[in-house]
Each structure stands twice: as structure tokens, then as C-alpha cells.
Short mmCIF file of C-alpha atoms and ligand atoms in Angstrom, two decimals:
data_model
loop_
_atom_site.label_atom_id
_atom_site.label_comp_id
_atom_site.label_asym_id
_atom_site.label_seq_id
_atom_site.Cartn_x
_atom_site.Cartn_y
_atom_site.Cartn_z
CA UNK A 1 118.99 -4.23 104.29
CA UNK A 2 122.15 -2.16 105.25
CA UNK A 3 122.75 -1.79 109.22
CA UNK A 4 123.45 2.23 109.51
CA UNK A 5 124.66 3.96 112.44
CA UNK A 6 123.47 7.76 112.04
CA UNK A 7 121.64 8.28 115.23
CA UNK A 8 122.45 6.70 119.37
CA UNK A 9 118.26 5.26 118.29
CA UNK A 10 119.54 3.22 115.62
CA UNK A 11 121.05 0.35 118.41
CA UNK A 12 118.90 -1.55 121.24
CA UNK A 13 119.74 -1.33 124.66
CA UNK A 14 120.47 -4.96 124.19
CA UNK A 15 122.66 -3.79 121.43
CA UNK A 16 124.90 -1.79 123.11
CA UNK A 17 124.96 -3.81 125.78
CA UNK A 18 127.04 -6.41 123.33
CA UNK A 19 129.12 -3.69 121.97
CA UNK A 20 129.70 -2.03 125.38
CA UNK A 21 131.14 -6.04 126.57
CA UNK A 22 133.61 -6.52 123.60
CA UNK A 23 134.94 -2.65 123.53
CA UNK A 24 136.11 -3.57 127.35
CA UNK A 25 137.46 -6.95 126.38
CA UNK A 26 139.06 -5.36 123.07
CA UNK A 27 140.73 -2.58 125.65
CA UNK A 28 141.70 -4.99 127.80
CA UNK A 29 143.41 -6.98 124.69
CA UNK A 30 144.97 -3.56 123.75
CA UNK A 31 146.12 -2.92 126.81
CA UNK A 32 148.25 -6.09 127.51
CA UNK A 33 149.61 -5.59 124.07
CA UNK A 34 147.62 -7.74 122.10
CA UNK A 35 146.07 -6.45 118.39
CA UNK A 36 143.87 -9.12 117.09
CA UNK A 37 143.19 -8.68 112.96
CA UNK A 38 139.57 -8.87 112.70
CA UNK A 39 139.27 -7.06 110.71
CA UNK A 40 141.97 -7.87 107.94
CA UNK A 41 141.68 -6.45 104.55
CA UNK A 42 138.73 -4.34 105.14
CA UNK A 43 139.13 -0.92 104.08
CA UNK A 44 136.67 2.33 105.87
CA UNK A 45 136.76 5.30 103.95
CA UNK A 46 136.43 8.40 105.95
CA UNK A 47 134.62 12.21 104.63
CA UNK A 48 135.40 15.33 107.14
CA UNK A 49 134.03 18.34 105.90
CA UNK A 50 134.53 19.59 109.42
CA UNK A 51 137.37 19.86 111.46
CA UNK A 52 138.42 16.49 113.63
CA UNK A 53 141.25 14.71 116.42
CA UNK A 54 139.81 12.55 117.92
CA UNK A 55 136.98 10.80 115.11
CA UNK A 56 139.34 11.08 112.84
CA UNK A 57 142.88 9.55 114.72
CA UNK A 58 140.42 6.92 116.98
CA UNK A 59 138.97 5.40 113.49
CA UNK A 60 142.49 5.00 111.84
CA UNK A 61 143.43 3.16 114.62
CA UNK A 62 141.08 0.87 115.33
CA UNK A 63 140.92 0.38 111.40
CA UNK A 64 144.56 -0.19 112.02
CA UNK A 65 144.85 -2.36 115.37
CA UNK A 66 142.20 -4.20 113.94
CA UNK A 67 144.29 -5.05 110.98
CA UNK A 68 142.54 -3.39 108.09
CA UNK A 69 143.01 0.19 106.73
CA UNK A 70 140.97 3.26 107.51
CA UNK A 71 141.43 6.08 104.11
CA UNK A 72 140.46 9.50 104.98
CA UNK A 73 139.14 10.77 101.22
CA UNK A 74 139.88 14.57 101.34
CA UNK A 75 136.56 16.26 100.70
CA UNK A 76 137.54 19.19 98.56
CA UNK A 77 139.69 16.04 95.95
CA UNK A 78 135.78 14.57 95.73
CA UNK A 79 133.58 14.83 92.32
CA UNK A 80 131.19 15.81 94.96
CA UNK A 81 133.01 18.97 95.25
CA UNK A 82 131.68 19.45 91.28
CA UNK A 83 128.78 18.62 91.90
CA UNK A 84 128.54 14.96 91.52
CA UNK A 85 125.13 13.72 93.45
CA UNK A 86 125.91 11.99 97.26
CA UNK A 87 123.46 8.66 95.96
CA UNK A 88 126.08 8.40 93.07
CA UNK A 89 129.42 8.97 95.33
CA UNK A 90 127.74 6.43 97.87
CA UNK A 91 127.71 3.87 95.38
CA UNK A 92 130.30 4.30 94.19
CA UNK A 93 132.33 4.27 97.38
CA UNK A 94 130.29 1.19 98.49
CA UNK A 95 132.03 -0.61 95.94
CA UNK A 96 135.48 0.06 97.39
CA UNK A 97 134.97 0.44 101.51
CA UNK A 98 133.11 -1.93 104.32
CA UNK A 99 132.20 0.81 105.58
CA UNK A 100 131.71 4.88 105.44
CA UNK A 101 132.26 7.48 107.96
CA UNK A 102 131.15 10.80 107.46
CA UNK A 103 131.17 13.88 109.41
CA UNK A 104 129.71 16.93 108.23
CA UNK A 105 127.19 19.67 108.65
CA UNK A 106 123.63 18.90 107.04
CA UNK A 107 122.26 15.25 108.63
CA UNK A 108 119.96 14.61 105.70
CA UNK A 109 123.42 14.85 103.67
CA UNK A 110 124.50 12.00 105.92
CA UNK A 111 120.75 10.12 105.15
CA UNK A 112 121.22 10.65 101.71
CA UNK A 113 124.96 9.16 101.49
CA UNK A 114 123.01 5.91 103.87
CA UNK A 115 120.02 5.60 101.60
CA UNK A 116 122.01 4.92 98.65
CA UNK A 117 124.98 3.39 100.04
CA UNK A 118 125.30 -0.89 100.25
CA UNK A 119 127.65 -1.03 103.05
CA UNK A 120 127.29 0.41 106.37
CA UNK A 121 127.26 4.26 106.93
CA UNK A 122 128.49 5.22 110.11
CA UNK A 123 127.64 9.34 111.44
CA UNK A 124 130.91 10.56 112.67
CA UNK A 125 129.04 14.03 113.74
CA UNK A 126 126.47 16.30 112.12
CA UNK A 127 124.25 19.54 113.17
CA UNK A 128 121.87 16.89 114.44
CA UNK A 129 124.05 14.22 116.51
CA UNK A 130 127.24 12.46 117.64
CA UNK A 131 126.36 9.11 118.30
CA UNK A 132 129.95 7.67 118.28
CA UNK A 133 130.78 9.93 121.20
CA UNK A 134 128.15 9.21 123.53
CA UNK A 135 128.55 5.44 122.69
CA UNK A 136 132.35 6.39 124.24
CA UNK A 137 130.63 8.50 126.94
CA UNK A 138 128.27 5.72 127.79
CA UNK A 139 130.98 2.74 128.28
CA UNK A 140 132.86 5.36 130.33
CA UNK A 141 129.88 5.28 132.30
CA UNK A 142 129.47 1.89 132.69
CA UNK A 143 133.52 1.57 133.32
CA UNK A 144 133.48 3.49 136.61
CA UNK A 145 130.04 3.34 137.75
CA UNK A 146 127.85 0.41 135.86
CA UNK A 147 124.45 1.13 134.57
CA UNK A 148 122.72 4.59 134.07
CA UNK A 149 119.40 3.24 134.63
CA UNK A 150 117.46 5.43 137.02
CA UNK A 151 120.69 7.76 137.60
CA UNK A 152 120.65 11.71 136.77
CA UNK A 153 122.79 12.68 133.67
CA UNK A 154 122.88 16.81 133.87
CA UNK A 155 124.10 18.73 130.70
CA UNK A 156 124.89 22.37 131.19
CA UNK A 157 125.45 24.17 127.74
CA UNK A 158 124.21 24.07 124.76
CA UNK A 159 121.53 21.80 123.42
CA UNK A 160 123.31 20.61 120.54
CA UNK A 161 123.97 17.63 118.67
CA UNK A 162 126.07 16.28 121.27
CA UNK A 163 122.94 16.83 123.91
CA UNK A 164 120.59 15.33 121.17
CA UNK A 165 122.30 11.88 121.21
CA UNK A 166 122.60 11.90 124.65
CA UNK A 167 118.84 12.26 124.84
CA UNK A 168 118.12 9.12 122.80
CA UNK A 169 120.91 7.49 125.05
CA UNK A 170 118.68 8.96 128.02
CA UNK A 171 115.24 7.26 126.79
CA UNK A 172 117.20 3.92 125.99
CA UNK A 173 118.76 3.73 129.17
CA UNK A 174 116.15 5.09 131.45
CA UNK A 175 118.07 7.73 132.94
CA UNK A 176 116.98 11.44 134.04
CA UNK A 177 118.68 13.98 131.71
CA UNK A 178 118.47 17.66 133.26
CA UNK A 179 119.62 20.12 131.29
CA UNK A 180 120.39 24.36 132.14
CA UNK A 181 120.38 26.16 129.20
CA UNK A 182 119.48 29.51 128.01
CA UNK A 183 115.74 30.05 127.27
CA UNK A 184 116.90 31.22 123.33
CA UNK A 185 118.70 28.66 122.66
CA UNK A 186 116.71 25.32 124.07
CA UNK A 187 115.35 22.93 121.76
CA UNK A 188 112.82 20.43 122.65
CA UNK A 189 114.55 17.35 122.45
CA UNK A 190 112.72 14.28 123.80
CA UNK A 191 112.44 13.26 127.83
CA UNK A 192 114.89 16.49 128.94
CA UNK A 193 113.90 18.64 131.64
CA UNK A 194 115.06 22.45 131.93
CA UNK A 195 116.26 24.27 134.71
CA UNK A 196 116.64 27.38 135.70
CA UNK A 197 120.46 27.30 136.35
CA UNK A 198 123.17 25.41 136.33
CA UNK A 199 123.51 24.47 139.68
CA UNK A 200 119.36 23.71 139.73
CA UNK A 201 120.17 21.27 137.07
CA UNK A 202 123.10 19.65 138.92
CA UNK A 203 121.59 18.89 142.11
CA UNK A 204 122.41 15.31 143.02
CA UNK A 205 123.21 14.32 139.58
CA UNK A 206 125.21 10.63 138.68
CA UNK A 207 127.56 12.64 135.82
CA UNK A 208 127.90 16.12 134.27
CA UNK A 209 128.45 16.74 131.30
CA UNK A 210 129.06 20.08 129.04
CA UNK A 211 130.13 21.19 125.07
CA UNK A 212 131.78 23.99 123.51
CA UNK A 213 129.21 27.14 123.26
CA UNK A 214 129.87 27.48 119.51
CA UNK A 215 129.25 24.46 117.81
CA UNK A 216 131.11 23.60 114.37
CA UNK A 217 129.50 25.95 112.27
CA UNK A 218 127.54 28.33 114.55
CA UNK A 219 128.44 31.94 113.43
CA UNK A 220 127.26 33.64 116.23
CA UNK A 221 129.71 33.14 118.29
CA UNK A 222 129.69 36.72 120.66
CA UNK A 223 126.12 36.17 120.73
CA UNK A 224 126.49 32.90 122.62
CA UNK A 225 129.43 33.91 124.78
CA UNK A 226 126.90 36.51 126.47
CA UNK A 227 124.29 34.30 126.89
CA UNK A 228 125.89 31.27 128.34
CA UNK A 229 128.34 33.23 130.32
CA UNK A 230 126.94 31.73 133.24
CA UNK A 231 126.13 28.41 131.65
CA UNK A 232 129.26 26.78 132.89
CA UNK A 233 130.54 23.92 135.11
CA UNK A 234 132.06 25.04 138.46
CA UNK A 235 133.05 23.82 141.83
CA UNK A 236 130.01 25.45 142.96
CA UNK A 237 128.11 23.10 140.15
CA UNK A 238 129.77 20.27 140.85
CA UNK A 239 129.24 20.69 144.93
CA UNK A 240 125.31 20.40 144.37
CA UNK A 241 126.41 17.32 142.36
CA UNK A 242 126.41 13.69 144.06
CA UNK A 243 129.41 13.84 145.77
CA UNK A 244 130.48 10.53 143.45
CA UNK A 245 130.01 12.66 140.33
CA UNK A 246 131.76 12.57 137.19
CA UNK A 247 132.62 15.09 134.92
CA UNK A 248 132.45 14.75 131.05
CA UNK A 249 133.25 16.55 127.91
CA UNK A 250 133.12 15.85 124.44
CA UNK A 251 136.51 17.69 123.62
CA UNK A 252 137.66 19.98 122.75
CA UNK A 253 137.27 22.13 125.41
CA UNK A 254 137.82 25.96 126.40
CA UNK A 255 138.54 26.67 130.03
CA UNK A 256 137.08 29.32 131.39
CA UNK A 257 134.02 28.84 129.15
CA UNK A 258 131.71 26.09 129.80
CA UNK A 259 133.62 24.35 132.22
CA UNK A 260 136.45 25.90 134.34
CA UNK A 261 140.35 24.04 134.78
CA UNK A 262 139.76 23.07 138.30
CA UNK A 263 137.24 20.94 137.35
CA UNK A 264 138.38 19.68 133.68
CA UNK A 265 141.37 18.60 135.42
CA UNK A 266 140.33 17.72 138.70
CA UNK A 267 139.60 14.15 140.04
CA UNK A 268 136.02 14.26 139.10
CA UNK A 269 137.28 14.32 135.26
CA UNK A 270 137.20 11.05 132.78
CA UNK A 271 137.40 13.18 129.73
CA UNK A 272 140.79 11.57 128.80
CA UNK A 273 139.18 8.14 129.16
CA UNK A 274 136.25 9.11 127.36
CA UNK A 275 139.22 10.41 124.46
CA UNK A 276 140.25 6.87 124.60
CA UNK A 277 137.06 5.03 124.62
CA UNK A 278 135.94 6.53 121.21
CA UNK A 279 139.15 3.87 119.78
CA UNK A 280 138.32 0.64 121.51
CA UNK A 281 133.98 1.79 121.37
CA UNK A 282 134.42 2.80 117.44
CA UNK A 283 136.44 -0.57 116.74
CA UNK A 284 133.56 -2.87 118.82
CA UNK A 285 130.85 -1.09 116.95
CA UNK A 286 133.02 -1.51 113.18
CA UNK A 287 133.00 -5.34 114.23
CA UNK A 288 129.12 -5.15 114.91
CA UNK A 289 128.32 -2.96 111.98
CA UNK A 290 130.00 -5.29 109.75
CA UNK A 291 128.99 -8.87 111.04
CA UNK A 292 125.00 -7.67 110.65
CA UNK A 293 125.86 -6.96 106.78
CA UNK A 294 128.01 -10.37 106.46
N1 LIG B 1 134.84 14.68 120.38
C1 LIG B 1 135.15 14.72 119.08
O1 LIG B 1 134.40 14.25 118.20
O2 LIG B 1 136.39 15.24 118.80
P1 LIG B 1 136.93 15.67 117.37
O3 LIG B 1 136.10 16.82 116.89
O4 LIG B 1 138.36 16.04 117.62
O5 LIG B 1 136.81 14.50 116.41
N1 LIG B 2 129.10 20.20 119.60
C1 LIG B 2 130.45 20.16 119.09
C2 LIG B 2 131.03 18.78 119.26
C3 LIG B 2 132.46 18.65 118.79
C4 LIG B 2 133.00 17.26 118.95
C5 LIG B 2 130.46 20.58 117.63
O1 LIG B 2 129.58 20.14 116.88
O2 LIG B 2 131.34 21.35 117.24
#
């Protein structure tokens, strides 16, 4: 059977832990100049039928460092495009790639391309979930501040696909996730807790975390802007925070939205290290993906 990665669930905590250990050691290799080919003359072909920076750039180079080659196959060039069934383009691609990254809007479209496919199928976002980010959010975590277990993780925004990983990360980890969120636009993901406001849902928390209000794909976008207009991180947010607190964000970002410049680019901020965890994360979990199909 094919090891997939669609969903933060599909890994152990034990899992991670392993990938987590070798992304550090592979940054550290990175950083004192090293690029060890581990992955020479393997090939991952890439599918965006949604905009991407930092998926797309982080995969070609760890493809790259990591001495292989990552294709990006331009979705609109596809048979699919015609019509041509995903089962039939995942086989087909199987033939050619070690692995598949896709990143689009449906997740069963995503399920579909895994069910079918014999090599491993990675999720590189959908409407559902963005497990490669919150793998890079996670050893960010565990970079400046060690485990999650027991801490409070507080999302303010939208609860959206990024929000949905993070709540499988949440149950896996045994962390707290407390989310403040507009009553119309909550969903019940599994083991969050609502508050009222923002700053309710901040109160001692470990990290914070927020997303763009508009999703990829939402259409109603002056809908949202009124309703989370005061669904946004502060420096009144981050005060009921734990004074230790980090601030995270997905990118990309819109100050003066969900989270305000002060605070993106204050010294509570590890987006940029989060930005450069999805490389050396993305490359560790390649590695991992592709040793369990040897
Ligand atoms: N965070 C993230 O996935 O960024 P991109 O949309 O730029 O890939
Ligand atoms: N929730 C955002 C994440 C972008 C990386 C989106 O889906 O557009």
C-alpha cells in the first residue's frame, strides 16, 4: 500500500517526531553549506490549480538541494483539462514521478488522484487542509519553544483549511486550540473551543496564529471583510497572550486585516522562519514518504 500525505492525521506523533529530527539536522546541513543528494534522480511532479510562492518555490528546492528534480506540470497543458479522468492521469503520472504534489480546490479531487496513484501523493493545499504548512508551523514550534503538549495554540480568523490541519495537529499533540471566530462562519472541527473574541481566545496562549479572511476561492469576499473586521491580531491580542508568545501566519498576509504590521513584524513574529521551514520540513517528509514505498 501507497504512504499518502493528504491530511496532518495521516502521520503518528511518533512520526513526526522522526521527520521533525531530520528537517533540523537537514537545516542545519543547509545551513553550513552542505546539500546532500538523497534524493538523486527522483523526479516530483507538481499540479497548482491555485495560486502558490511558497509550496511551489520550497518543493523545487528541496527536490533540488536534495539532488533530484521537482517538474511543475501546468494544469491548463493537462488532458485533464479535456476531460481525461484524475484515476487515469494518476497512473499515468505514477509511472514517471516518486512522488505527486497537488494543490487545488475540491479534496476528494486530491483522494481521487491518491486512490489511483502507485507512488506517494502528497496535499500541497485544498478547501479542506494544508498539512505541509502546519508540519512547517509545528517544527517552528518545536525550534523555539519544544513540545506543544499541554500548551494553548489560539487561532483568530477564519476556520479554514489551514485551522482544520491545525486541529488534527491539536488532537495529536495534545494541545488546547482556542479559536475566535464569527458565529456564521465556524465549523465544527474536532477538540476546538470558541470564544467570544479575540482577545477571550488569546488569554495566556503558547502561540497565535491567524489566515487571510478570503480563502483561495471564497467569493464573498466584502461579506467577510465586515464580519471579521474585528477578528484580527493586535497588540491588545497579543498583551492577553503569554508574555513568551509567538506569532504565526501561513502567508500571505494583509496588514491591517487579520493581523496588524506591528505585530507581523514585531519580535513576537516567526512567520519568516515558518516561510523557511516549509523547504527543509517538505524535503524531511519527501525522504520519509519515499523510504515507506521503497
Ligand atoms: N503558505 C503557503 O502555502 O503559501 P503559498 O500559497 O505561497 O504556497
Ligand atoms: N487559507 C489560505 C491559505 C493560503 C496558504 C487559502 O486557502 O487561501
Amino acid at each position: 500500500m501507497v504512504t499518502h500525505y493528504l491530511n496532518f492525521a495521516d502521520c503518528s506523533a511518533e512520526q513526526y517526531a522522526q521527520i521533525i529530527a531530520r528537517a533540523v539536522q537537514i537545516k542545519q546541513e543547509v545551513k553550513s553549506g552542505e546539500r546532500r543528494a538523497r534524493l538523486a534522480g527522483h523526479t516530483l511532479l507538481m499540479l497548482f490549480d491555485k495560486p502558490s510562492t511558497r509550496t511551489r518555490a520550497s518543493f523545487i528546492a528541496a527536490m533540488t538541494q536534495a539532488g533530484g528534480n521537482a517538474v511543475e506540470l501546468a494544469a491548463s497543458t493537462l488532458q485533464l483539462n479535456r476531460g481525461e479522468p484524475i484515476a487515469d492521469t494518476a497512473r499515468a503520472l505514477s509511472a514517471y514521478g516518486d512522488a505527486l504534489m497537488i494543490r487545488t480546490d475540491a479534496h476528494s479531487k486530491i483522494a481521487e488522484f491518491a486512490a489511483a496513484a502507485t507512488c506517494p501523493v502528497i496535499n500541497g493545499l485544498s478547501d479542506l487542509s494544508h498539512p505541509c504548512q502546519v508540519l512547517a508551523d509545528v517544527m517552528t514550534y518545536h525550534e523555539h519553544r519544544g513540545s506543544l503538549k499541554d500548551k494553548t495554540v489560539t487561532w483568530i480568523g477564519d476556520c479554514n483549511n489551514m485551522l482544520y490541519s491545525w486541529a488534527e495537529a491539536a488532537q495529536l499533540f495534545e494541545c488546547r486550540l482556542h479559536v475566535a471566530c464569527p458565529p456564521a462562519y465556524r465549523q465544527p472541527f474536532p477538540g476546538i473551543i470558541f470564544f467570544e473574541n479575540a482577545a477571550a481566545a488569546a488569554d495566556g496562549a503558547d502561540l497565535v496564529m491567524t489566515d487571510v479572511w478570503a480563502s483561495m476561492g471564497d467569493a464573498d469576499i466584502e461579506a467577510r471583510q465586515a464580519a471579521f473586521a474585528n477578528t484580527s491580531v493586535n497588540s491588545t491580542v497579543m498583551a492577553a497572550a503569554a508574555k513568551e508568545a509567538l506569532f504565526m501566519h501561513c502567508l500571505p498576509a494583509h496588514r491591517g486585516e487579520e493581523v496588524t504590521a506591528d505585530i507581523i513584524d514585531g519580535a513576537q513574529s516567526v512567520v519568516w522562519q515558518q516561510a523557511e521551514n516549509r523547504l527543509h520540513a517538505q524535503k524531511a517528509l519527501l525522504l520519509f514518504l519515499l523510504e515507506q514505498n521503497d
